[in-house]
Amino acid sequence: MAVIAQQLSYPIDVYYQLETSNASFREMHFFLKNKGIKNNKFFLVLYDRDLAGINPRDPRLSGEMKAKVFKECMRNFWYFIREVVRIPDQGGDVGGGKQYKLHRGNLAMNYGFINNWNMFLELPRQHGKTIGAIVWYVWVYNFGTTNSEMMFMNKKHDDSKLNLARMKEIIAALPTYLRMDVIYKDGKPMKTSNNVESMVNPYNKNKVSTKPGARNKANANSIGRGCTMPIHWYDEYAFILHNSIIYSAATPAFSTASKNAKANGAPYGILITTTPGDMTTDEGMDAYNTKEMAIKFNEAFYDYTYQQLQELRATNTDSSFFYIRFTYQQLGSGEDYFKQICIDMKKNWPAIRREVLLEWSNSSDNSPFTKQDLDAVKALIKEPITQLCLNNYYYMDIYKQMEFKRFPPLIGVDVSGGYNKDASAITIVDSKTTEVVACLNCNYISITDLAKVIYELVIKYMPNAIVNIERNGVAFQQTSAYLVTGGFPSVNCYDVTGQEPYTLQRDLKRCA
């Protein structure tokens, strides 16, 4: 099985293939290193050093080296995508194609695959979202497990069958000794179970099945109940009719199958890939809520141990998903890409906003706001310049360098406790300019963890801060007020009725 070094319970000597011919992997190593990520070359791992400098696609390769390549593929997914796989391209050679291009988006997705995460992925158009997923399923199908099954679903059956066809094309582009698509008996090739809707690996009995879209609610429930596989892929989830019913019916069956796969050390997990949907539709709103409840991926996770990743996932009691999203700029595409894609899409701005800028449509006929109003608000949105990790697992977005030596920062806290999808929020304001300089927004953080975050923020970074905590029903229930307030006396708790604030010196009970 493919593993990452931090998951191993015993030491193992590995070689990192920094001389790989795949430039995108070398570039990613240097990018993460410059970003301050210590675990910056796990995707360059090579277990058999004899394969360094060997081209696994060389037709003159000896039988011994072919066996070594095959073994490396079975236990090293990163080697498979870095050195072996090719992505067929139009007009290219039959059986050939382009090398796998690693970028921040598919690296995050592949890291989640290795860790068996449930993931919600958004990438702009033409950045390999679908192909990245298919390559993983090719590896699982040929090398990653045995006697397992994968489910492909899309908004239409034709689309899920198209993804299966793409998978077959990538398998066909592998070197002959790695394809595993033909079984011989008495020296003759035998027929295998392979059609436009499913296929079975004749050697390891892995199977891929495609599912149709739902015609109605009853049909959706029936489709979901038939998904007894440990690996589910919902492509274009925001456009699958009755997606909530399908998912709810499929998940109990997935849960049982995934437990079996986990017990056998085999891959499992749910992947949702989609472009943003229309939140005025049931399917669009369900997709939006799914990604909003998920843990937002951060590249700092690469430095987490396996145990820390498990603890991180456990902090969210509302969702088992990680939400991965990267803009086209973050994936290395510049304004030339954006200009050209706008031309190619005939400047269809609703489609461009959805498929390129990853904006979720939030307009409707009965909305109290005009489209112009919403666009004006979106224009004010800024990307953070950096992030600050608090209490190990919660990241605060920093929008401006903070210098609070003379003027104390103002910290406002809205407490929700993670109920009903409402988020707890911390907002830091520069008391001199009244600018918002940092924010933390989390809809699954517990009251206790929120208290610890505030405590660390003030004690470690802003000892002269003025903290204002909304005194609502949730805040009133906090038994951890000492954690927040014991270290500094300038904390105020404001009643939702708007009454006079009580400071700690005057009445500690009012803040408890």
Short mmCIF file of C-alpha atoms in Angstrom, two decimals:
data_model
loop_
_atom_site.label_atom_id
_atom_site.label_comp_id
_atom_site.label_asym_id
_atom_site.label_seq_id
_atom_site.Cartn_x
_atom_site.Cartn_y
_atom_site.Cartn_z
CA MET A 1 0.00 0.00 0.00
CA ALA A 2 1.08 3.55 -0.59
CA VAL A 3 1.96 5.35 2.60
CA ILE A 4 3.35 8.66 3.71
CA ALA A 5 6.34 8.60 6.01
CA GLN A 6 4.55 10.14 8.96
CA GLN A 7 2.01 7.28 9.04
CA LEU A 8 4.62 4.59 9.58
CA SER A 9 4.94 3.19 13.07
CA TYR A 10 8.48 1.98 12.37
CA PRO A 11 11.53 3.68 10.83
CA ILE A 12 12.19 3.12 7.14
CA ASP A 13 14.96 4.36 4.87
CA VAL A 14 13.65 6.08 1.77
CA TYR A 15 15.20 7.93 -1.13
CA TYR A 16 13.86 11.23 -2.43
CA GLN A 17 14.03 11.47 -6.21
CA LEU A 18 15.04 15.12 -6.54
CA GLU A 19 16.47 14.38 -10.01
CA THR A 20 13.09 13.28 -11.37
CA SER A 21 12.37 14.25 -14.96
CA ASN A 22 8.94 15.50 -13.87
CA ALA A 23 9.68 19.18 -13.33
CA SER A 24 6.35 19.94 -11.64
CA PHE A 25 7.31 17.71 -8.68
CA ARG A 26 10.67 19.44 -8.24
CA GLU A 27 9.00 22.84 -8.44
CA MET A 28 6.41 21.85 -5.84
CA HIS A 29 9.20 20.77 -3.48
CA PHE A 30 10.88 24.18 -3.72
CA PHE A 31 7.56 26.01 -3.42
CA LEU A 32 6.61 24.26 -0.19
CA LYS A 33 10.14 24.70 1.15
CA ASN A 34 10.02 28.45 0.49
CA LYS A 35 6.58 28.55 2.09
CA GLY A 36 8.05 27.16 5.30
CA ILE A 37 6.57 23.66 5.06
CA LYS A 38 9.06 21.20 6.57
CA ASN A 39 7.48 18.07 5.06
CA ASN A 40 8.10 19.40 1.56
CA LYS A 41 9.22 16.36 -0.45
CA PHE A 42 7.00 13.43 0.56
CA PHE A 43 5.74 13.22 -3.04
CA LEU A 44 9.32 12.59 -4.24
CA VAL A 45 9.71 9.43 -2.18
CA LEU A 46 11.26 6.33 -3.77
CA TYR A 47 11.51 3.07 -1.83
CA ASP A 48 13.70 1.15 -4.28
CA ARG A 49 16.74 3.30 -5.01
CA ASP A 50 17.66 1.07 -7.95
CA LEU A 51 14.84 2.79 -9.85
CA ALA A 52 16.45 6.22 -9.62
CA GLY A 53 17.20 7.37 -13.16
CA ILE A 54 15.31 4.42 -14.70
CA ASN A 55 12.61 5.15 -17.26
CA PRO A 56 9.74 2.74 -16.42
CA ARG A 57 8.36 3.21 -19.92
CA ASP A 58 11.55 2.15 -21.68
CA PRO A 59 10.62 -0.80 -24.00
CA ARG A 60 14.12 -2.24 -23.45
CA LEU A 61 13.62 -2.57 -19.70
CA SER A 62 14.69 -5.95 -18.33
CA GLY A 63 12.28 -8.32 -16.65
CA GLU A 64 13.97 -7.72 -13.31
CA MET A 65 13.53 -3.95 -13.57
CA LYS A 66 9.93 -4.35 -14.69
CA ALA A 67 9.27 -6.37 -11.55
CA LYS A 68 10.88 -3.63 -9.46
CA VAL A 69 8.72 -0.97 -11.14
CA PHE A 70 5.59 -3.05 -10.56
CA LYS A 71 6.44 -3.50 -6.88
CA GLU A 72 7.18 0.22 -6.47
CA CYS A 73 3.83 1.10 -8.06
CA MET A 74 2.01 -1.19 -5.64
CA ARG A 75 3.39 0.53 -2.56
CA ASN A 76 4.14 4.04 -3.81
CA PHE A 77 1.33 6.06 -5.37
CA TRP A 78 3.63 9.08 -5.71
CA TYR A 79 6.05 7.13 -7.90
CA PHE A 80 3.16 6.02 -10.09
CA ILE A 81 1.95 9.54 -10.84
CA ARG A 82 5.42 11.08 -10.96
CA GLU A 83 7.25 8.61 -13.20
CA VAL A 84 4.80 6.17 -14.77
CA VAL A 85 1.39 7.53 -15.66
CA ARG A 86 0.73 9.55 -18.82
CA ILE A 87 -2.32 11.68 -19.58
CA PRO A 88 -3.51 11.07 -23.18
CA ASP A 89 -3.88 14.27 -25.17
CA GLN A 90 -5.62 15.00 -28.44
CA GLY A 91 -3.29 14.55 -31.40
CA GLY A 92 -0.65 12.79 -29.31
CA ASP A 93 0.87 9.38 -29.84
CA VAL A 94 -1.25 6.30 -29.18
CA GLY A 95 -0.28 4.89 -25.80
CA GLY A 96 1.57 8.09 -24.92
CA GLY A 97 0.62 11.41 -23.41
CA LYS A 98 1.74 14.14 -21.05
CA GLN A 99 3.38 13.71 -17.69
CA TYR A 100 1.22 14.23 -14.63
CA LYS A 101 1.43 17.92 -13.70
CA LEU A 102 1.49 18.41 -9.95
CA HIS A 103 0.04 21.65 -8.57
CA ARG A 104 -1.23 22.79 -5.20
CA GLY A 105 -4.77 21.61 -5.89
CA ASN A 106 -4.15 18.02 -6.93
CA LEU A 107 -1.36 17.67 -4.35
CA ALA A 108 -3.87 18.52 -1.61
CA MET A 109 -6.39 16.11 -3.10
CA ASN A 110 -3.83 13.30 -3.38
CA TYR A 111 -2.68 13.92 0.19
CA GLY A 112 -6.29 13.49 1.25
CA PHE A 113 -6.59 10.29 -0.80
CA ILE A 114 -3.54 8.80 0.92
CA ASN A 115 -5.09 9.62 4.29
CA ASN A 116 -8.54 8.27 3.29
CA TRP A 117 -10.25 11.64 3.77
CA ASN A 118 -13.74 12.52 2.65
CA MET A 119 -13.14 15.55 0.44
CA PHE A 120 -15.03 18.37 -1.25
CA LEU A 121 -12.87 19.75 -4.08
CA GLU A 122 -13.23 22.93 -6.13
CA LEU A 123 -10.76 23.84 -8.85
CA PRO A 124 -11.17 26.22 -11.80
CA ARG A 125 -11.90 24.87 -15.25
CA GLN A 126 -8.99 23.31 -17.20
CA HIS A 127 -6.93 22.60 -14.08
CA GLY A 128 -7.21 18.82 -13.97
CA LYS A 129 -9.85 18.34 -11.30
CA THR A 130 -11.45 15.33 -13.04
CA ILE A 131 -8.23 13.84 -14.42
CA GLY A 132 -6.54 14.13 -11.02
CA ALA A 133 -9.33 12.06 -9.47
CA ILE A 134 -9.30 9.51 -12.27
CA VAL A 135 -5.54 8.93 -11.96
CA TRP A 136 -6.01 8.06 -8.29
CA TYR A 137 -8.75 5.59 -9.17
CA VAL A 138 -6.51 4.05 -11.85
CA TRP A 139 -3.84 3.45 -9.22
CA VAL A 140 -6.37 1.99 -6.75
CA TYR A 141 -7.87 -0.21 -9.49
CA ASN A 142 -4.54 -1.64 -10.66
CA PHE A 143 -2.32 -1.52 -7.58
CA GLY A 144 -3.89 -0.09 -4.43
CA THR A 145 -6.22 -2.83 -3.20
CA THR A 146 -7.96 -6.12 -4.02
CA ASN A 147 -11.59 -7.27 -4.11
CA SER A 148 -12.83 -3.72 -3.76
CA GLU A 149 -15.29 -1.58 -5.66
CA MET A 150 -15.57 2.07 -6.71
CA MET A 151 -18.68 4.04 -7.51
CA PHE A 152 -18.75 6.88 -10.11
CA MET A 153 -21.75 9.19 -10.12
CA ASN A 154 -22.51 12.36 -12.07
CA LYS A 155 -25.47 14.53 -12.95
CA LYS A 156 -26.14 12.24 -15.93
CA HIS A 157 -25.24 8.61 -16.51
CA ASP A 158 -23.50 9.56 -19.75
CA ASP A 159 -21.13 11.78 -17.78
CA SER A 160 -20.20 9.08 -15.27
CA LYS A 161 -19.67 6.67 -18.17
CA LEU A 162 -17.43 9.29 -19.79
CA ASN A 163 -15.28 9.36 -16.64
CA LEU A 164 -14.99 5.58 -16.83
CA ALA A 165 -13.95 5.85 -20.49
CA ARG A 166 -11.24 8.35 -19.50
CA MET A 167 -10.02 5.92 -16.89
CA LYS A 168 -9.72 3.20 -19.52
CA GLU A 169 -7.74 5.54 -21.77
CA ILE A 170 -5.22 6.25 -19.01
CA ILE A 171 -4.86 2.51 -18.29
CA ALA A 172 -4.34 1.87 -22.02
CA ALA A 173 -1.52 4.44 -22.00
CA LEU A 174 0.40 2.56 -19.29
CA PRO A 175 3.33 0.30 -20.21
CA THR A 176 2.02 -3.13 -21.22
CA TYR A 177 3.39 -4.89 -18.13
CA LEU A 178 1.41 -2.53 -15.84
CA ARG A 179 -1.98 -2.51 -17.58
CA MET A 180 -3.52 -5.66 -16.08
CA ASP A 181 -6.37 -5.47 -18.59
CA VAL A 182 -5.97 -8.88 -20.24
CA ILE A 183 -5.83 -12.33 -18.65
CA TYR A 184 -4.38 -15.31 -20.50
CA LYS A 185 -5.39 -18.95 -20.37
CA ASP A 186 -3.45 -21.58 -22.27
CA GLY A 187 -1.56 -18.75 -23.92
CA LYS A 188 -4.72 -17.11 -25.25
CA PRO A 189 -6.28 -13.82 -24.13
CA MET A 190 -9.57 -14.30 -22.31
CA LYS A 191 -12.56 -11.99 -22.29
CA THR A 192 -12.98 -9.83 -19.21
CA SER A 193 -16.01 -8.11 -17.72
CA ASN A 194 -15.64 -4.71 -19.34
CA ASN A 195 -18.39 -2.50 -20.79
CA VAL A 196 -19.34 1.17 -20.96
CA GLU A 197 -20.97 1.10 -17.49
CA SER A 198 -18.48 -0.97 -15.47
CA MET A 199 -15.23 -2.89 -15.57
CA VAL A 200 -13.49 -5.53 -13.46
CA ASN A 201 -9.77 -6.07 -13.04
CA PRO A 202 -9.24 -9.77 -13.94
CA TYR A 203 -6.25 -10.12 -11.60
CA ASN A 204 -7.21 -8.42 -8.33
CA LYS A 205 -11.02 -8.38 -8.83
CA ASN A 206 -11.35 -4.65 -8.26
CA LYS A 207 -14.46 -3.20 -9.88
CA VAL A 208 -15.66 0.20 -11.05
CA SER A 209 -19.39 0.83 -11.43
CA THR A 210 -21.12 3.90 -12.83
CA LYS A 211 -24.44 5.15 -11.51
CA PRO A 212 -27.18 7.09 -13.31
CA GLY A 213 -28.76 10.30 -12.11
CA ALA A 214 -32.05 10.14 -10.23
CA ARG A 215 -35.39 10.67 -11.98
CA ASN A 216 -37.34 11.29 -8.76
CA LYS A 217 -37.00 11.00 -4.98
CA ALA A 218 -37.92 7.31 -4.82
CA ASN A 219 -35.42 6.53 -7.56
CA ALA A 220 -32.77 8.59 -5.74
CA ASN A 221 -33.26 6.55 -2.59
CA SER A 222 -32.98 3.31 -4.55
CA ILE A 223 -29.76 4.43 -6.27
CA GLY A 224 -28.20 5.43 -2.95
CA ARG A 225 -29.03 2.14 -1.24
CA GLY A 226 -27.17 0.28 -3.97
CA CYS A 227 -23.87 2.04 -3.31
CA THR A 228 -22.24 -0.60 -1.10
CA MET A 229 -18.68 0.38 -1.99
CA PRO A 230 -15.85 1.81 0.14
CA ILE A 231 -14.97 4.39 -2.53
CA HIS A 232 -17.55 6.91 -3.77
CA TRP A 233 -17.00 9.67 -6.31
CA TYR A 234 -19.70 12.30 -6.86
CA ASP A 235 -18.66 14.45 -9.84
CA GLU A 236 -20.52 17.75 -10.35
CA TYR A 237 -22.34 17.08 -7.10
CA ALA A 238 -24.00 20.52 -7.04
CA PHE A 239 -25.93 19.55 -10.19
CA ILE A 240 -27.02 16.01 -9.26
CA LEU A 241 -30.78 16.06 -8.76
CA HIS A 242 -31.87 14.83 -5.32
CA ASN A 243 -28.23 14.64 -4.25
CA SER A 244 -29.14 14.87 -0.57
CA ILE A 245 -31.41 11.81 -0.78
CA ILE A 246 -28.83 9.81 -2.75
CA TYR A 247 -26.06 10.69 -0.31
CA SER A 248 -28.15 9.95 2.78
CA ALA A 249 -29.18 6.56 1.40
CA ALA A 250 -25.67 5.67 0.21
CA THR A 251 -23.72 6.68 3.31
CA PRO A 252 -24.81 3.82 5.66
CA ALA A 253 -23.75 1.28 3.03
CA PHE A 254 -20.50 3.20 2.49
CA SER A 255 -19.86 3.27 6.23
CA THR A 256 -19.91 -0.52 6.48
CA ALA A 257 -17.80 -1.02 3.35
CA SER A 258 -15.25 1.60 4.43
CA LYS A 259 -14.83 -0.04 7.85
CA ASN A 260 -14.02 -3.31 6.11
CA ALA A 261 -11.53 -1.56 3.83
CA LYS A 262 -9.91 0.22 6.79
CA ALA A 263 -9.56 -3.07 8.67
CA ASN A 264 -7.72 -4.51 5.64
CA GLY A 265 -5.50 -1.48 5.13
CA ALA A 266 -7.20 -0.68 1.82
CA PRO A 267 -8.20 2.75 0.41
CA TYR A 268 -11.63 4.18 1.15
CA GLY A 269 -13.34 7.57 1.15
CA ILE A 270 -15.87 9.88 -0.47
CA LEU A 271 -14.80 12.45 -3.05
CA ILE A 272 -17.05 15.29 -4.15
CA THR A 273 -15.77 17.30 -7.12
CA THR A 274 -17.92 20.09 -8.43
CA THR A 275 -18.10 23.56 -9.85
CA PRO A 276 -20.15 25.94 -7.70
CA GLY A 277 -23.87 25.44 -8.08
CA ASP A 278 -26.98 27.58 -7.84
CA MET A 279 -27.98 28.06 -4.21
CA THR A 280 -31.58 28.70 -5.21
CA THR A 281 -31.88 24.98 -6.08
CA ASP A 282 -32.10 22.13 -3.57
CA GLU A 283 -29.07 20.37 -5.02
CA GLY A 284 -27.02 23.56 -5.10
CA MET A 285 -27.88 24.43 -1.51
CA ASP A 286 -27.05 20.93 -0.29
CA ALA A 287 -23.65 21.11 -1.98
CA TYR A 288 -23.03 24.57 -0.51
CA ASN A 289 -23.93 23.42 2.99
CA THR A 290 -21.72 20.35 2.62
CA LYS A 291 -18.63 22.39 1.84
CA GLU A 292 -19.46 25.07 4.42
CA MET A 293 -19.57 22.49 7.23
CA ALA A 294 -16.26 20.89 6.18
CA ILE A 295 -12.80 21.59 7.59
CA LYS A 296 -11.03 24.04 5.29
CA PHE A 297 -7.78 22.56 3.99
CA ASN A 298 -4.55 24.32 4.85
CA GLU A 299 -1.12 23.47 3.46
CA ALA A 300 0.21 23.57 7.02
CA PHE A 301 -1.49 20.17 7.38
CA TYR A 302 1.45 18.64 5.49
CA ASP A 303 3.52 19.08 8.65
CA TYR A 304 0.95 17.38 10.88
CA THR A 305 1.53 13.86 12.12
CA TYR A 306 -1.05 11.23 11.29
CA GLN A 307 -2.31 11.44 14.88
CA GLN A 308 -2.66 15.22 14.63
CA LEU A 309 -4.64 14.84 11.43
CA GLN A 310 -6.99 12.45 13.19
CA GLU A 311 -7.38 14.88 16.08
CA LEU A 312 -8.01 17.70 13.61
CA ARG A 313 -10.77 15.74 11.92
CA ALA A 314 -12.30 14.99 15.33
CA THR A 315 -12.64 18.71 16.12
CA ASN A 316 -15.48 18.93 13.61
CA THR A 317 -18.51 17.11 15.00
CA ASP A 318 -20.75 18.29 12.13
CA SER A 319 -18.90 16.93 9.09
CA SER A 320 -16.34 14.31 8.09
CA PHE A 321 -15.25 16.32 5.03
CA PHE A 322 -12.20 18.42 4.20
CA TYR A 323 -12.88 21.34 1.85
CA ILE A 324 -10.14 21.94 -0.73
CA ARG A 325 -10.32 25.04 -2.92
CA PHE A 326 -7.66 26.80 -4.99
CA THR A 327 -8.03 29.74 -7.37
CA TYR A 328 -6.47 29.80 -10.83
CA GLN A 329 -3.82 32.23 -9.55
CA GLN A 330 -2.86 29.81 -6.77
CA LEU A 331 -2.51 27.05 -9.35
CA GLY A 332 -0.03 29.04 -11.40
CA SER A 333 -2.28 30.44 -14.13
CA GLY A 334 -2.01 34.15 -14.83
CA GLU A 335 -4.17 36.79 -16.42
CA ASP A 336 -3.44 35.44 -19.90
CA TYR A 337 -5.28 32.27 -18.92
CA PHE A 338 -8.19 34.27 -17.54
CA LYS A 339 -8.48 36.46 -20.63
CA GLN A 340 -8.38 33.48 -22.98
CA ILE A 341 -10.90 31.42 -21.03
CA CYS A 342 -13.26 34.40 -20.98
CA ILE A 343 -13.01 34.58 -24.76
CA ASP A 344 -13.47 30.83 -25.13
CA MET A 345 -16.58 30.99 -22.94
CA LYS A 346 -17.96 33.86 -25.04
CA LYS A 347 -17.81 36.15 -22.01
CA ASN A 348 -20.70 34.31 -20.43
CA TRP A 349 -20.15 35.94 -17.05
CA PRO A 350 -22.49 33.76 -14.96
CA ALA A 351 -20.64 30.68 -16.29
CA ILE A 352 -17.23 32.34 -15.85
CA ARG A 353 -18.04 33.27 -12.25
CA ARG A 354 -19.10 29.70 -11.57
CA GLU A 355 -16.48 27.64 -13.45
CA VAL A 356 -13.44 29.91 -13.37
CA LEU A 357 -13.81 32.21 -10.36
CA LEU A 358 -15.54 29.52 -8.26
CA GLU A 359 -18.36 31.80 -7.14
CA TRP A 360 -21.57 30.30 -5.84
CA SER A 361 -24.67 31.89 -7.35
CA ASN A 362 -26.69 33.54 -4.63
CA SER A 363 -29.16 35.59 -6.68
CA SER A 364 -32.82 34.79 -7.18
CA ASP A 365 -35.93 36.48 -8.45
CA ASN A 366 -37.20 37.34 -4.95
CA SER A 367 -33.85 38.44 -3.48
CA PRO A 368 -33.98 41.83 -1.67
CA PHE A 369 -30.57 42.64 -3.20
CA THR A 370 -29.84 43.39 -6.82
CA LYS A 371 -27.09 41.61 -8.72
CA GLN A 372 -25.18 44.90 -8.74
CA ASP A 373 -25.39 45.09 -4.94
CA LEU A 374 -24.03 41.59 -4.56
CA ASP A 375 -21.23 42.26 -7.05
CA ALA A 376 -20.27 45.41 -5.15
CA VAL A 377 -19.97 43.43 -1.94
CA LYS A 378 -17.89 40.72 -3.64
CA ALA A 379 -15.55 43.38 -5.02
CA LEU A 380 -14.62 44.33 -1.45
CA ILE A 381 -13.52 40.81 -0.55
CA LYS A 382 -9.77 40.47 -0.01
CA GLU A 383 -7.51 37.45 0.15
CA PRO A 384 -5.52 37.13 3.41
CA ILE A 385 -1.80 37.84 3.25
CA THR A 386 -1.03 35.07 5.74
CA GLN A 387 -2.60 32.95 8.47
CA LEU A 388 -2.04 32.45 12.18
CA CYS A 389 -2.56 28.99 13.71
CA LEU A 390 -4.22 29.06 17.14
CA ASN A 391 -4.79 26.14 19.50
CA ASN A 392 -3.12 23.83 16.93
CA TYR A 393 -6.12 23.47 14.59
CA TYR A 394 -7.78 26.86 13.97
CA TYR A 395 -6.46 29.36 11.46
CA MET A 396 -7.00 33.11 11.62
CA ASP A 397 -6.81 35.03 8.33
CA ILE A 398 -4.50 38.03 8.51
CA TYR A 399 -5.27 40.86 6.07
CA LYS A 400 -2.80 43.47 7.25
CA GLN A 401 0.41 43.50 9.24
CA MET A 402 -0.51 44.21 12.85
CA GLU A 403 1.39 46.77 14.93
CA PHE A 404 -0.36 47.45 18.21
CA LYS A 405 2.33 48.89 20.44
CA ARG A 406 0.67 52.27 20.97
CA PHE A 407 -2.93 51.55 20.04
CA PRO A 408 -4.50 48.42 21.56
CA PRO A 409 -6.32 46.16 19.11
CA LEU A 410 -10.04 45.63 19.51
CA ILE A 411 -11.11 41.98 19.49
CA GLY A 412 -14.78 41.23 18.95
CA VAL A 413 -16.10 37.71 19.56
CA ASP A 414 -19.43 36.32 18.34
CA VAL A 415 -20.12 32.99 20.06
CA SER A 416 -22.29 30.33 18.46
CA GLY A 417 -20.94 27.04 19.76
CA GLY A 418 -21.19 25.58 16.25
CA TYR A 419 -24.95 25.14 16.40
CA ASN A 420 -27.28 25.09 13.39
CA LYS A 421 -24.41 25.81 10.97
CA ASP A 422 -23.88 29.20 12.62
CA ALA A 423 -20.25 30.16 13.00
CA SER A 424 -18.31 31.53 15.92
CA ALA A 425 -16.26 34.48 14.77
CA ILE A 426 -13.36 36.58 16.01
CA THR A 427 -12.71 39.94 14.39
CA ILE A 428 -9.67 42.10 15.14
CA VAL A 429 -9.88 45.84 14.48
CA ASP A 430 -7.07 48.38 14.44
CA SER A 431 -8.22 50.90 17.05
CA LYS A 432 -6.33 53.70 15.30
CA THR A 433 -7.66 53.25 11.76
CA THR A 434 -10.81 51.14 12.55
CA GLU A 435 -9.71 48.75 9.79
CA VAL A 436 -10.44 45.04 10.09
CA VAL A 437 -7.02 43.42 10.11
CA ALA A 438 -7.79 39.78 10.95
CA CYS A 439 -10.70 37.35 11.17
CA LEU A 440 -11.39 33.81 12.31
CA ASN A 441 -14.66 32.19 11.30
CA CYS A 442 -15.46 28.58 12.18
CA ASN A 443 -18.82 26.82 12.32
CA TYR A 444 -17.63 23.74 14.19
CA ILE A 445 -15.32 25.12 16.89
CA SER A 446 -16.46 24.17 20.39
CA ILE A 447 -16.97 26.73 23.15
CA THR A 448 -13.98 25.39 25.05
CA ASP A 449 -11.70 25.55 22.00
CA LEU A 450 -12.93 29.07 21.23
CA ALA A 451 -11.96 30.09 24.75
CA LYS A 452 -8.50 28.59 24.28
CA VAL A 453 -8.09 30.38 20.95
CA ILE A 454 -8.91 33.76 22.50
CA TYR A 455 -6.64 33.08 25.44
CA GLU A 456 -3.67 32.18 23.21
CA LEU A 457 -4.33 35.09 20.86
CA VAL A 458 -4.22 37.65 23.66
CA ILE A 459 -1.56 36.17 25.93
CA LYS A 460 0.86 35.27 23.15
CA TYR A 461 0.28 37.94 20.52
CA MET A 462 -1.82 40.87 21.82
CA PRO A 463 -1.33 41.37 25.56
CA ASN A 464 -2.79 44.89 25.45
CA ALA A 465 -5.94 43.90 23.52
CA ILE A 466 -9.45 44.92 24.47
CA VAL A 467 -11.66 41.85 24.12
CA ASN A 468 -15.42 42.17 23.68
CA ILE A 469 -17.43 38.96 23.87
CA GLU A 470 -21.08 38.96 22.90
CA ARG A 471 -23.07 37.80 25.92
CA ASN A 472 -25.73 35.65 24.29
CA GLY A 473 -27.33 32.39 25.38
CA VAL A 474 -24.32 30.36 24.29
CA ALA A 475 -21.74 32.65 25.86
CA PHE A 476 -23.68 32.62 29.13
CA GLN A 477 -23.28 28.84 29.30
CA GLN A 478 -19.50 28.99 29.11
CA THR A 479 -17.87 27.33 32.07
CA SER A 480 -14.43 28.16 30.66
CA ALA A 481 -14.60 31.91 31.25
CA TYR A 482 -11.48 31.74 33.38
CA LEU A 483 -9.49 30.46 30.40
CA VAL A 484 -10.54 33.53 28.44
CA THR A 485 -10.52 36.13 31.15
CA GLY A 486 -8.24 34.96 33.94
CA GLY A 487 -5.08 36.13 32.24
CA PHE A 488 -6.17 39.65 31.34
CA PRO A 489 -8.73 41.99 32.92
CA SER A 490 -9.84 44.00 29.89
CA VAL A 491 -12.52 41.57 28.72
CA ASN A 492 -16.07 42.81 28.32
CA CYS A 493 -19.18 40.68 27.77
CA TYR A 494 -21.99 42.54 26.07
CA ASP A 495 -25.57 41.50 26.66
CA VAL A 496 -27.61 41.04 23.49
CA THR A 497 -30.19 43.43 24.95
CA GLY A 498 -27.62 46.21 24.73
CA GLN A 499 -27.23 46.88 28.46
CA GLU A 500 -24.12 48.39 30.00
CA PRO A 501 -21.05 46.13 29.76
CA TYR A 502 -19.69 44.67 32.96
CA THR A 503 -15.93 44.43 33.41
CA LEU A 504 -14.28 41.62 35.27
CA GLN A 505 -13.27 43.78 38.20
CA ARG A 506 -16.89 44.83 38.81
CA ASP A 507 -18.75 41.54 38.31
CA LEU A 508 -17.00 38.38 37.18
CA LYS A 509 -20.22 36.37 37.27
CA ARG A 510 -21.72 38.45 34.49
CA CYS A 511 -18.98 37.16 32.16
CA ALA A 512 -19.23 33.53 33.22
#
